[in-house]
Amino acid sequence: MNNFEFYSPTCFVFGKDTETQTGEYVKRFGGTKVLIHYGGGSVVRSGLLDRVKQSLDAQSISYIELGGVKPNPRSGLVYKGIELCKKEGVDFILAVGGGSVIDSSKAIAAGVVYDGDFWDFYRGKRIEKALSVGTVLTIAAAGSEGSPDSVITKEEGMFKRGASGDAIRPKFSILNPALTQTLPAFQTAAGISDIMAHLYERYLTNTEEVEVTDRLIEALLLTMVHEGPRVIADPNNYEARANIMWAGTMAHNNACGVGRSQDWLSHTIEHELSALYDCAHGAGLAVTMPAVFTYEMKHNIMRFAQVAVRVWGCQMDFAHPEVTAKAGIEAFRDFLISLGMPKNFEELGAKEADIPKLVQVLCHGDGRDGTISGFITLTEDDCTKIYNMMV
């Protein structure tokens, strides 16, 4: 196990009707003028936005609003939010929505207190200072409610890139599983796919002797295997929703990733798909992960065989461990398909003819040097082969 520092200061407020306490937590963490940031009309139609505003009113906290966040959040709205916050003297960003809203809120929070272009953070500069952020979560998926990460798409060039820094970890996150009960099955399944991706990205490590975090990851994967079909069959199953929501948070606050190298190649490769086609990130991952894992497998067959046995119940073939490793990848792929996720480019809405463009942007776009690294290092040729495996 590698040396590590783990800092996870977010206050999680979990359970039914907890959104009515939002104002109390904004006040507790020093907010006096709030930007309420949200996406489309669902938070309005459901009455959630009104409940949040009522809780702020009860604490005599003033606020302004900025809606319009789209899936795969865009830089244009971030710039607008930064300008609005500076003009209005905002000192707290409140995200009401899912991962896209939270990521956009984090970008605004970092940009408001920065003299340069906020995009500097998405080209490698670490975020050291930001306005405080709080969240009211509406979908279990991205884990942004407890992470130091944010992903934004720059509209000029359509580069989808990530930024990180403990300064943008939310001060608090309101997690009410009941708010996810109205989600369509496809969105629920895409969220499950994203959660499992966050776990696999950490599981695929080159660090030895990491049994504690291996077992934590395996337990969370088993939870998703159990709860995924239950929640698809019965969207109103609160207990299944609750377990999935907390698993999503635990999957990405890095409690499972400390002391070990991590992969993230599946995320990096998928980002080009959701940037170009505006597909759901989790759906893109469902197509990307089996291809990436199959390509990576030869690097450490026993790591893939281990998860195949411990999570997917595959029989260990000691004479031919690659058989077990492949069976585990196929079991994972079949599971995602059973939830309603796409299995190839065609079902995702991607085009084989675009592969050269995808590879060019992936390997060279926005200052990249021609390779991407994680569990292994991939060249342009490697990335081309992986995309072709998804067709």
mmCIF file of C-alpha atoms in Angstrom:
data_model
loop_
_atom_site.group_PDB
_atom_site.id
_atom_site.type_symbol
_atom_site.label_atom_id
_atom_site.label_comp_id
_atom_site.label_asym_id
_atom_site.label_seq_id
_atom_site.Cartn_x
_atom_site.Cartn_y
_atom_site.Cartn_z
ATOM 1 C CA MET A 1 0.000 0.000 0.000
ATOM 2 C CA ASN A 2 1.275 3.478 -0.903
ATOM 3 C CA ASN A 3 1.495 6.412 1.498
ATOM 4 C CA PHE A 4 -1.584 8.611 1.308
ATOM 5 C CA GLU A 5 -3.447 11.581 2.742
ATOM 6 C CA PHE A 6 -7.234 11.295 2.902
ATOM 7 C CA TYR A 7 -9.323 14.420 3.429
ATOM 8 C CA SER A 8 -13.091 14.122 3.183
ATOM 9 C CA PRO A 9 -14.778 16.960 5.091
ATOM 10 C CA THR A 10 -18.248 16.858 3.509
ATOM 11 C CA CYS A 11 -21.183 16.710 5.913
ATOM 12 C CA PHE A 12 -23.678 14.188 4.513
ATOM 13 C CA VAL A 13 -27.321 14.621 5.496
ATOM 14 C CA PHE A 14 -29.101 11.426 4.463
ATOM 15 C CA GLY A 15 -32.778 10.466 4.447
ATOM 16 C CA LYS A 16 -36.343 11.410 3.648
ATOM 17 C CA ASP A 17 -37.311 15.108 3.540
ATOM 18 C CA THR A 18 -33.767 16.233 4.341
ATOM 19 C CA GLU A 19 -33.931 18.860 1.588
ATOM 20 C CA THR A 20 -36.069 20.945 3.953
ATOM 21 C CA GLN A 21 -32.931 21.421 6.090
ATOM 22 C CA THR A 22 -30.910 22.986 3.272
ATOM 23 C CA GLY A 23 -31.082 26.516 4.646
ATOM 24 C CA GLU A 24 -29.812 25.402 8.045
ATOM 25 C CA TYR A 25 -26.706 23.867 6.481
ATOM 26 C CA VAL A 26 -26.031 26.822 4.194
ATOM 27 C CA LYS A 27 -26.116 29.036 7.290
ATOM 28 C CA ARG A 28 -23.959 26.591 9.269
ATOM 29 C CA PHE A 29 -21.255 26.762 6.614
ATOM 30 C CA GLY A 30 -21.270 30.534 6.303
ATOM 31 C CA GLY A 31 -23.455 31.229 3.280
ATOM 32 C CA THR A 32 -25.145 34.635 3.232
ATOM 33 C CA LYS A 33 -25.764 35.205 -0.511
ATOM 34 C CA VAL A 34 -26.432 32.038 -2.487
ATOM 35 C CA LEU A 35 -26.446 31.090 -6.149
ATOM 36 C CA ILE A 36 -28.969 28.266 -6.615
ATOM 37 C CA HIS A 37 -27.691 26.349 -9.636
ATOM 38 C CA TYR A 38 -29.848 23.715 -11.327
ATOM 39 C CA GLY A 39 -30.639 22.032 -14.610
ATOM 40 C CA GLY A 40 -33.919 21.637 -16.446
ATOM 41 C CA GLY A 41 -37.503 21.776 -15.313
ATOM 42 C CA SER A 42 -37.707 18.619 -13.203
ATOM 43 C CA VAL A 43 -36.602 20.300 -9.975
ATOM 44 C CA VAL A 44 -39.205 22.973 -10.660
ATOM 45 C CA ARG A 45 -42.049 20.624 -11.606
ATOM 46 C CA SER A 46 -41.406 18.339 -8.638
ATOM 47 C CA GLY A 47 -41.558 21.221 -6.167
ATOM 48 C CA LEU A 48 -38.002 20.520 -4.974
ATOM 49 C CA LEU A 49 -36.718 23.965 -5.933
ATOM 50 C CA ASP A 50 -39.539 25.621 -4.012
ATOM 51 C CA ARG A 51 -38.797 23.522 -0.920
ATOM 52 C CA VAL A 52 -35.154 24.494 -1.081
ATOM 53 C CA LYS A 53 -35.984 28.183 -1.478
ATOM 54 C CA GLN A 54 -38.417 28.001 1.431
ATOM 55 C CA SER A 55 -35.677 26.558 3.617
ATOM 56 C CA LEU A 56 -33.383 29.453 2.652
ATOM 57 C CA ASP A 57 -36.150 31.971 3.326
ATOM 58 C CA ALA A 58 -36.667 30.449 6.774
ATOM 59 C CA GLN A 59 -33.034 31.250 7.583
ATOM 60 C CA SER A 60 -33.235 34.752 6.031
ATOM 61 C CA ILE A 61 -30.629 33.820 3.424
ATOM 62 C CA SER A 62 -30.818 35.746 0.154
ATOM 63 C CA TYR A 63 -30.335 33.975 -3.170
ATOM 64 C CA ILE A 64 -30.319 34.264 -6.934
ATOM 65 C CA GLU A 65 -30.933 31.499 -9.455
ATOM 66 C CA LEU A 66 -29.183 30.125 -12.525
ATOM 67 C CA GLY A 67 -30.780 27.175 -14.288
ATOM 68 C CA GLY A 68 -30.063 25.541 -17.612
ATOM 69 C CA VAL A 69 -27.315 23.035 -16.806
ATOM 70 C CA LYS A 70 -27.274 20.271 -19.418
ATOM 71 C CA PRO A 71 -25.906 16.743 -19.156
ATOM 72 C CA ASN A 72 -22.189 16.937 -19.952
ATOM 73 C CA PRO A 73 -22.161 20.523 -18.588
ATOM 74 C CA ARG A 74 -20.822 23.287 -20.807
ATOM 75 C CA SER A 75 -18.263 26.003 -20.263
ATOM 76 C CA GLY A 76 -20.573 28.748 -21.543
ATOM 77 C CA LEU A 77 -22.920 28.491 -18.565
ATOM 78 C CA VAL A 78 -19.936 28.350 -16.201
ATOM 79 C CA TYR A 79 -18.658 31.674 -17.551
ATOM 80 C CA LYS A 80 -22.150 33.124 -17.165
ATOM 81 C CA GLY A 81 -22.350 31.866 -13.575
ATOM 82 C CA ILE A 82 -18.942 33.304 -12.676
ATOM 83 C CA GLU A 83 -19.916 36.718 -14.020
ATOM 84 C CA LEU A 84 -23.281 36.620 -12.233
ATOM 85 C CA CYS A 85 -21.732 35.658 -8.886
ATOM 86 C CA LYS A 86 -19.144 38.420 -9.072
ATOM 87 C CA LYS A 87 -21.795 40.986 -9.959
ATOM 88 C CA GLU A 88 -24.181 39.908 -7.183
ATOM 89 C CA GLY A 89 -21.608 39.296 -4.432
ATOM 90 C CA VAL A 90 -22.436 35.598 -4.055
ATOM 91 C CA ASP A 91 -20.471 33.740 -1.369
ATOM 92 C CA PHE A 92 -22.017 30.242 -1.592
ATOM 93 C CA ILE A 93 -22.977 27.981 -4.523
ATOM 94 C CA LEU A 94 -25.893 25.598 -3.963
ATOM 95 C CA ALA A 95 -26.223 22.810 -6.537
ATOM 96 C CA VAL A 96 -29.719 21.311 -6.807
ATOM 97 C CA GLY A 97 -29.504 18.361 -9.178
ATOM 98 C CA GLY A 98 -27.198 15.573 -10.287
ATOM 99 C CA GLY A 99 -23.536 15.308 -11.166
ATOM 100 C CA SER A 100 -23.687 17.744 -14.080
ATOM 101 C CA VAL A 101 -25.193 20.480 -11.906
ATOM 102 C CA ILE A 102 -22.683 19.821 -9.124
ATOM 103 C CA ASP A 103 -19.736 19.825 -11.542
ATOM 104 C CA SER A 104 -20.894 23.104 -13.066
ATOM 105 C CA SER A 105 -21.346 24.570 -9.575
ATOM 106 C CA LYS A 106 -17.803 23.563 -8.607
ATOM 107 C CA ALA A 107 -16.404 25.180 -11.746
ATOM 108 C CA ILE A 108 -18.242 28.414 -10.965
ATOM 109 C CA ALA A 109 -17.070 28.287 -7.343
ATOM 110 C CA ALA A 110 -13.449 27.992 -8.468
ATOM 111 C CA GLY A 111 -13.763 30.601 -11.202
ATOM 112 C CA VAL A 112 -15.266 33.339 -9.056
ATOM 113 C CA VAL A 113 -12.161 33.652 -6.865
ATOM 114 C CA TYR A 114 -9.627 33.150 -9.678
ATOM 115 C CA ASP A 115 -8.122 36.002 -11.712
ATOM 116 C CA GLY A 116 -7.564 33.925 -14.844
ATOM 117 C CA ASP A 117 -9.692 31.686 -17.067
ATOM 118 C CA PHE A 118 -11.376 28.929 -15.050
ATOM 119 C CA TRP A 119 -10.459 26.515 -17.869
ATOM 120 C CA ASP A 120 -6.869 26.613 -16.577
ATOM 121 C CA PHE A 121 -8.063 24.196 -13.892
ATOM 122 C CA TYR A 122 -9.309 21.796 -16.573
ATOM 123 C CA ARG A 123 -5.895 21.800 -18.246
ATOM 124 C CA GLY A 124 -4.048 20.603 -15.157
ATOM 125 C CA LYS A 125 -3.860 23.502 -12.679
ATOM 126 C CA ARG A 126 -5.007 22.300 -9.255
ATOM 127 C CA ILE A 127 -7.857 24.160 -7.579
ATOM 128 C CA GLU A 128 -6.573 25.653 -4.321
ATOM 129 C CA LYS A 129 -9.340 28.146 -3.550
ATOM 130 C CA ALA A 130 -13.077 28.316 -4.249
ATOM 131 C CA LEU A 131 -16.371 29.559 -2.904
ATOM 132 C CA SER A 132 -18.151 27.088 -0.639
ATOM 133 C CA VAL A 133 -20.393 24.570 -2.392
ATOM 134 C CA GLY A 134 -23.380 22.628 -1.052
ATOM 135 C CA THR A 135 -25.527 20.085 -2.879
ATOM 136 C CA VAL A 136 -29.041 18.680 -2.932
ATOM 137 C CA LEU A 137 -28.622 15.451 -4.898
ATOM 138 C CA THR A 138 -31.294 14.189 -7.316
ATOM 139 C CA ILE A 139 -29.562 11.201 -8.956
ATOM 140 C CA ALA A 140 -27.137 8.556 -7.695
ATOM 141 C CA ALA A 141 -24.368 8.393 -10.288
ATOM 142 C CA ALA A 142 -21.430 10.769 -10.545
ATOM 143 C CA GLY A 143 -20.457 10.870 -6.868
ATOM 144 C CA SER A 144 -19.644 14.560 -7.250
ATOM 145 C CA GLU A 145 -21.554 15.234 -4.031
ATOM 146 C CA GLY A 146 -18.557 13.940 -2.062
ATOM 147 C CA SER A 147 -15.596 14.238 -4.420
ATOM 148 C CA PRO A 148 -12.938 16.870 -5.137
ATOM 149 C CA ASP A 149 -13.572 16.515 -8.878
ATOM 150 C CA SER A 150 -15.459 18.280 -11.654
ATOM 151 C CA VAL A 151 -15.831 17.544 -15.377
ATOM 152 C CA ILE A 152 -16.778 20.249 -17.890
ATOM 153 C CA THR A 153 -17.048 20.340 -21.705
ATOM 154 C CA LYS A 154 -15.429 23.334 -23.367
ATOM 155 C CA GLU A 155 -17.696 24.350 -26.214
ATOM 156 C CA GLU A 156 -14.826 25.700 -28.307
ATOM 157 C CA GLY A 157 -13.404 22.400 -29.557
ATOM 158 C CA MET A 158 -15.809 20.269 -27.475
ATOM 159 C CA PHE A 159 -13.059 19.143 -25.112
ATOM 160 C CA LYS A 160 -14.408 17.257 -22.093
ATOM 161 C CA ARG A 161 -11.892 17.535 -19.282
ATOM 162 C CA GLY A 162 -11.655 17.188 -15.515
ATOM 163 C CA ALA A 163 -10.339 19.365 -12.684
ATOM 164 C CA SER A 164 -9.661 18.550 -9.069
ATOM 165 C CA GLY A 165 -8.893 20.071 -5.678
ATOM 166 C CA ASP A 166 -10.069 19.672 -2.092
ATOM 167 C CA ALA A 167 -11.288 23.280 -2.195
ATOM 168 C CA ILE A 168 -14.278 22.189 -4.291
ATOM 169 C CA ARG A 169 -15.369 19.295 -2.079
ATOM 170 C CA PRO A 170 -18.914 20.195 -1.017
ATOM 171 C CA LYS A 171 -19.289 21.530 2.521
ATOM 172 C CA PHE A 172 -22.492 19.527 2.812
ATOM 173 C CA SER A 173 -24.596 17.242 0.651
ATOM 174 C CA ILE A 174 -28.292 16.533 1.133
ATOM 175 C CA LEU A 175 -29.042 12.940 0.082
ATOM 176 C CA ASN A 176 -32.725 12.020 -0.017
ATOM 177 C CA PRO A 177 -33.153 8.715 -1.920
ATOM 178 C CA ALA A 178 -36.848 9.464 -2.441
ATOM 179 C CA LEU A 179 -35.880 12.272 -4.829
ATOM 180 C CA THR A 180 -34.553 9.604 -7.236
ATOM 181 C CA GLN A 181 -37.757 7.541 -7.381
ATOM 182 C CA THR A 182 -39.170 9.458 -10.352
ATOM 183 C CA LEU A 183 -36.104 8.916 -12.529
ATOM 184 C CA PRO A 184 -36.659 6.998 -15.786
ATOM 185 C CA ALA A 185 -35.203 3.487 -15.790
ATOM 186 C CA PHE A 186 -32.558 4.467 -18.351
ATOM 187 C CA GLN A 187 -31.204 7.275 -16.166
ATOM 188 C CA THR A 188 -31.195 5.010 -13.133
ATOM 189 C CA ALA A 189 -29.267 2.349 -15.036
ATOM 190 C CA ALA A 190 -26.815 4.905 -16.427
ATOM 191 C CA GLY A 191 -26.188 6.045 -12.863
ATOM 192 C CA ILE A 192 -25.493 2.486 -11.754
ATOM 193 C CA SER A 193 -23.075 2.076 -14.668
ATOM 194 C CA ASP A 194 -21.221 5.240 -13.630
ATOM 195 C CA ILE A 195 -21.000 4.130 -9.994
ATOM 196 C CA MET A 196 -19.595 0.752 -10.987
ATOM 197 C CA ALA A 197 -17.114 2.476 -13.295
ATOM 198 C CA HIS A 198 -15.802 4.550 -10.387
ATOM 199 C CA LEU A 199 -15.237 1.328 -8.479
ATOM 200 C CA TYR A 200 -13.528 -0.514 -11.332
ATOM 201 C CA GLU A 201 -11.287 2.484 -12.097
ATOM 202 C CA ARG A 202 -9.912 2.156 -8.574
ATOM 203 C CA TYR A 203 -9.840 -1.648 -8.572
ATOM 204 C CA LEU A 204 -7.539 -1.725 -11.594
ATOM 205 C CA THR A 205 -4.338 -0.861 -9.775
ATOM 206 C CA ASN A 206 -0.654 -1.556 -10.154
ATOM 207 C CA THR A 207 -0.167 -1.281 -6.388
ATOM 208 C CA GLU A 208 0.296 -4.534 -4.496
ATOM 209 C CA GLU A 209 -1.131 -5.575 -1.116
ATOM 210 C CA VAL A 210 -4.253 -3.388 -1.047
ATOM 211 C CA GLU A 211 -6.632 -5.924 0.464
ATOM 212 C CA VAL A 212 -8.646 -3.437 2.541
ATOM 213 C CA THR A 213 -9.628 -1.252 -0.388
ATOM 214 C CA ASP A 214 -10.020 -4.286 -2.675
ATOM 215 C CA ARG A 215 -12.615 -5.667 -0.273
ATOM 216 C CA LEU A 216 -14.387 -2.320 0.080
ATOM 217 C CA ILE A 217 -14.676 -2.023 -3.700
ATOM 218 C CA GLU A 218 -15.891 -5.610 -4.049
ATOM 219 C CA ALA A 219 -18.554 -5.043 -1.383
ATOM 220 C CA LEU A 220 -19.863 -1.960 -3.178
ATOM 221 C CA LEU A 221 -19.869 -3.763 -6.528
ATOM 222 C CA LEU A 222 -21.844 -6.628 -4.963
ATOM 223 C CA THR A 223 -24.297 -4.077 -3.580
ATOM 224 C CA MET A 224 -24.888 -2.721 -7.075
ATOM 225 C CA VAL A 225 -25.305 -6.240 -8.469
ATOM 226 C CA HIS A 226 -27.970 -6.878 -5.838
ATOM 227 C CA GLU A 227 -29.786 -3.545 -5.840
ATOM 228 C CA GLY A 228 -29.610 -2.714 -9.561
ATOM 229 C CA PRO A 229 -32.201 -5.262 -10.733
ATOM 230 C CA ARG A 230 -34.414 -4.526 -7.691
ATOM 231 C CA VAL A 231 -34.651 -0.810 -8.449
ATOM 232 C CA ILE A 232 -35.234 -1.356 -12.183
ATOM 233 C CA ALA A 233 -38.060 -3.777 -11.337
ATOM 234 C CA ASP A 234 -39.537 -1.435 -8.713
ATOM 235 C CA PRO A 235 -38.546 2.236 -9.113
ATOM 236 C CA ASN A 236 -40.293 3.099 -5.823
ATOM 237 C CA ASN A 237 -38.167 0.718 -3.752
ATOM 238 C CA TYR A 238 -36.815 3.260 -1.279
ATOM 239 C CA GLU A 239 -34.380 0.877 0.407
ATOM 240 C CA ALA A 240 -32.800 -0.122 -2.907
ATOM 241 C CA ARG A 241 -32.571 3.559 -3.859
ATOM 242 C CA ALA A 242 -30.975 4.346 -0.501
ATOM 243 C CA ASN A 243 -28.311 1.667 -0.844
ATOM 244 C CA ILE A 244 -27.488 2.761 -4.390
ATOM 245 C CA MET A 245 -27.273 6.425 -3.400
ATOM 246 C CA TRP A 246 -24.856 5.820 -0.534
ATOM 247 C CA ALA A 247 -22.824 3.384 -2.655
ATOM 248 C CA GLY A 248 -22.509 6.129 -5.287
ATOM 249 C CA THR A 249 -21.084 8.509 -2.701
ATOM 250 C CA MET A 250 -18.690 5.928 -1.256
ATOM 251 C CA ALA A 251 -17.550 4.935 -4.745
ATOM 252 C CA HIS A 252 -16.180 8.377 -5.545
ATOM 253 C CA ASN A 253 -15.127 10.147 -2.342
ATOM 254 C CA ASN A 254 -11.911 8.104 -2.718
ATOM 255 C CA ALA A 255 -12.290 6.103 0.499
ATOM 256 C CA CYS A 256 -11.866 3.100 -1.812
ATOM 257 C CA GLY A 257 -8.966 4.592 -3.724
ATOM 258 C CA VAL A 258 -6.448 5.615 -1.098
ATOM 259 C CA GLY A 259 -2.990 4.060 -1.055
ATOM 260 C CA ARG A 260 -3.226 2.649 -4.562
ATOM 261 C CA SER A 261 -2.638 3.706 -8.166
ATOM 262 C CA GLN A 262 -5.812 3.997 -10.230
ATOM 263 C CA ASP A 263 -6.841 3.517 -13.858
ATOM 264 C CA TRP A 264 -9.384 6.031 -15.319
ATOM 265 C CA LEU A 265 -8.741 5.039 -18.928
ATOM 266 C CA SER A 266 -12.385 4.054 -19.436
ATOM 267 C CA HIS A 267 -13.506 7.499 -18.274
ATOM 268 C CA THR A 268 -10.937 9.279 -20.418
ATOM 269 C CA ILE A 269 -11.904 7.319 -23.534
ATOM 270 C CA GLU A 270 -15.638 7.691 -22.866
ATOM 271 C CA HIS A 271 -15.424 11.454 -22.402
ATOM 272 C CA GLU A 272 -14.843 11.855 -26.133
ATOM 273 C CA LEU A 273 -18.048 9.911 -26.854
ATOM 274 C CA SER A 274 -20.268 11.990 -24.584
ATOM 275 C CA ALA A 275 -18.607 15.199 -25.784
ATOM 276 C CA LEU A 276 -19.195 14.384 -29.478
ATOM 277 C CA TYR A 277 -22.568 12.641 -29.269
ATOM 278 C CA ASP A 278 -23.942 14.167 -26.036
ATOM 279 C CA CYS A 279 -24.868 10.677 -24.842
ATOM 280 C CA ALA A 280 -25.404 9.830 -21.186
ATOM 281 C CA HIS A 281 -22.010 9.369 -19.533
ATOM 282 C CA GLY A 282 -23.059 6.113 -17.840
ATOM 283 C CA ALA A 283 -24.357 4.707 -21.121
ATOM 284 C CA GLY A 284 -21.075 5.589 -22.801
ATOM 285 C CA LEU A 285 -19.188 3.857 -20.013
ATOM 286 C CA ALA A 286 -21.308 0.715 -20.424
ATOM 287 C CA VAL A 287 -20.029 0.426 -23.996
ATOM 288 C CA THR A 288 -16.484 1.576 -23.235
ATOM 289 C CA MET A 289 -15.574 -0.446 -20.137
ATOM 290 C CA PRO A 290 -15.814 -3.996 -21.556
ATOM 291 C CA ALA A 291 -13.640 -2.988 -24.515
ATOM 292 C CA VAL A 292 -11.039 -1.231 -22.365
ATOM 293 C CA PHE A 293 -10.956 -4.073 -19.828
ATOM 294 C CA THR A 294 -10.529 -6.692 -22.533
ATOM 295 C CA TYR A 295 -7.648 -4.688 -24.005
ATOM 296 C CA GLU A 296 -6.018 -4.134 -20.605
ATOM 297 C CA MET A 297 -6.566 -7.655 -19.329
ATOM 298 C CA LYS A 298 -3.226 -9.100 -20.440
ATOM 299 C CA HIS A 299 -1.418 -6.502 -18.292
ATOM 300 C CA ASN A 300 -2.595 -8.220 -15.089
ATOM 301 C CA ILE A 301 -4.807 -11.212 -15.742
ATOM 302 C CA MET A 302 -5.025 -12.163 -12.065
ATOM 303 C CA ARG A 303 -6.548 -8.811 -11.087
ATOM 304 C CA PHE A 304 -9.378 -9.367 -13.542
ATOM 305 C CA ALA A 305 -9.676 -13.001 -12.479
ATOM 306 C CA GLN A 306 -9.912 -11.937 -8.832
ATOM 307 C CA VAL A 307 -12.881 -9.626 -9.384
ATOM 308 C CA ALA A 308 -14.458 -12.261 -11.645
ATOM 309 C CA VAL A 309 -14.416 -14.759 -8.780
ATOM 310 C CA ARG A 310 -15.174 -12.455 -5.860
ATOM 311 C CA VAL A 311 -17.919 -10.344 -7.465
ATOM 312 C CA TRP A 312 -19.282 -12.233 -10.447
ATOM 313 C CA GLY A 313 -19.099 -15.758 -9.002
ATOM 314 C CA CYS A 314 -16.961 -17.155 -11.805
ATOM 315 C CA GLN A 315 -15.128 -20.437 -11.294
ATOM 316 C CA MET A 316 -11.358 -19.961 -11.077
ATOM 317 C CA ASP A 317 -9.473 -21.744 -13.834
ATOM 318 C CA PHE A 318 -5.975 -21.947 -12.354
ATOM 319 C CA ALA A 319 -4.533 -23.530 -15.486
ATOM 320 C CA HIS A 320 -6.012 -20.844 -17.721
ATOM 321 C CA PRO A 321 -6.743 -17.717 -15.592
ATOM 322 C CA GLU A 322 -7.401 -15.679 -18.722
ATOM 323 C CA VAL A 323 -10.589 -17.740 -19.167
ATOM 324 C CA THR A 324 -11.795 -16.631 -15.739
ATOM 325 C CA ALA A 325 -10.767 -13.020 -16.390
ATOM 326 C CA LYS A 326 -12.699 -12.921 -19.675
ATOM 327 C CA ALA A 327 -15.738 -14.521 -18.036
ATOM 328 C CA GLY A 328 -15.782 -11.769 -15.420
ATOM 329 C CA ILE A 329 -15.664 -9.013 -18.030
ATOM 330 C CA GLU A 330 -18.455 -10.689 -19.985
ATOM 331 C CA ALA A 331 -20.559 -11.098 -16.817
ATOM 332 C CA PHE A 332 -20.164 -7.374 -16.101
ATOM 333 C CA ARG A 333 -21.133 -6.509 -19.677
ATOM 334 C CA ASP A 334 -24.197 -8.777 -19.522
ATOM 335 C CA PHE A 335 -25.236 -7.197 -16.222
ATOM 336 C CA LEU A 336 -25.181 -3.683 -17.653
ATOM 337 C CA ILE A 337 -27.120 -4.811 -20.726
ATOM 338 C CA SER A 338 -29.706 -6.470 -18.449
ATOM 339 C CA LEU A 339 -30.332 -3.074 -16.832
ATOM 340 C CA GLY A 340 -31.012 -1.516 -20.235
ATOM 341 C CA MET A 341 -27.603 -0.102 -21.118
ATOM 342 C CA PRO A 342 -26.344 -0.095 -24.748
ATOM 343 C CA LYS A 343 -23.837 -2.716 -25.847
ATOM 344 C CA ASN A 344 -22.173 -1.135 -28.884
ATOM 345 C CA PHE A 345 -21.616 2.002 -30.954
ATOM 346 C CA GLU A 346 -24.868 1.594 -32.861
ATOM 347 C CA GLU A 347 -27.035 1.437 -29.744
ATOM 348 C CA LEU A 348 -25.133 4.348 -28.199
ATOM 349 C CA GLY A 349 -25.608 6.500 -31.313
ATOM 350 C CA ALA A 350 -21.895 6.606 -32.141
ATOM 351 C CA LYS A 351 -20.426 6.168 -35.624
ATOM 352 C CA GLU A 352 -17.521 4.004 -36.757
ATOM 353 C CA ALA A 353 -16.560 6.672 -39.294
ATOM 354 C CA ASP A 354 -15.841 9.103 -36.443
ATOM 355 C CA ILE A 355 -13.171 6.927 -34.796
ATOM 356 C CA PRO A 356 -10.199 8.834 -36.330
ATOM 357 C CA LYS A 357 -11.683 12.102 -35.032
ATOM 358 C CA LEU A 358 -12.298 10.607 -31.597
ATOM 359 C CA VAL A 359 -8.722 9.344 -31.371
ATOM 360 C CA GLN A 360 -7.259 12.650 -32.548
ATOM 361 C CA VAL A 361 -9.096 14.657 -29.896
ATOM 362 C CA LEU A 362 -8.488 12.009 -27.236
ATOM 363 C CA CYS A 363 -4.730 11.851 -27.759
ATOM 364 C CA HIS A 364 -3.876 15.357 -28.977
ATOM 365 C CA GLY A 365 -6.752 17.682 -28.107
ATOM 366 C CA ASP A 366 -6.208 20.640 -25.778
ATOM 367 C CA GLY A 367 -2.500 20.081 -25.274
ATOM 368 C CA ARG A 368 -2.250 16.294 -24.887
ATOM 369 C CA ASP A 369 0.982 14.597 -26.015
ATOM 370 C CA GLY A 370 -0.330 11.613 -27.987
ATOM 371 C CA THR A 371 -0.749 9.062 -25.194
ATOM 372 C CA ILE A 372 -3.084 8.547 -22.238
ATOM 373 C CA SER A 373 -2.107 6.658 -19.110
ATOM 374 C CA GLY A 374 -3.734 4.669 -16.330
ATOM 375 C CA PHE A 375 -3.523 0.944 -15.623
ATOM 376 C CA ILE A 376 -1.448 0.882 -18.823
ATOM 377 C CA THR A 377 -0.315 3.580 -21.272
ATOM 378 C CA LEU A 378 -2.206 3.782 -24.550
ATOM 379 C CA THR A 379 -1.008 5.156 -27.892
ATOM 380 C CA GLU A 380 -3.161 6.381 -30.773
ATOM 381 C CA ASP A 381 -3.052 2.895 -32.271
ATOM 382 C CA ASP A 382 -4.199 1.340 -28.988
ATOM 383 C CA CYS A 383 -7.081 3.799 -28.682
ATOM 384 C CA THR A 384 -8.136 3.141 -32.280
ATOM 385 C CA LYS A 385 -8.269 -0.589 -31.594
ATOM 386 C CA ILE A 386 -10.326 -0.044 -28.439
ATOM 387 C CA TYR A 387 -12.881 2.161 -30.196
ATOM 388 C CA ASN A 388 -13.140 -0.443 -32.971
ATOM 389 C CA MET A 389 -13.880 -3.091 -30.342
ATOM 390 C CA MET A 390 -17.025 -1.108 -29.424
ATOM 391 C CA VAL A 391 -18.490 -1.118 -32.938
#
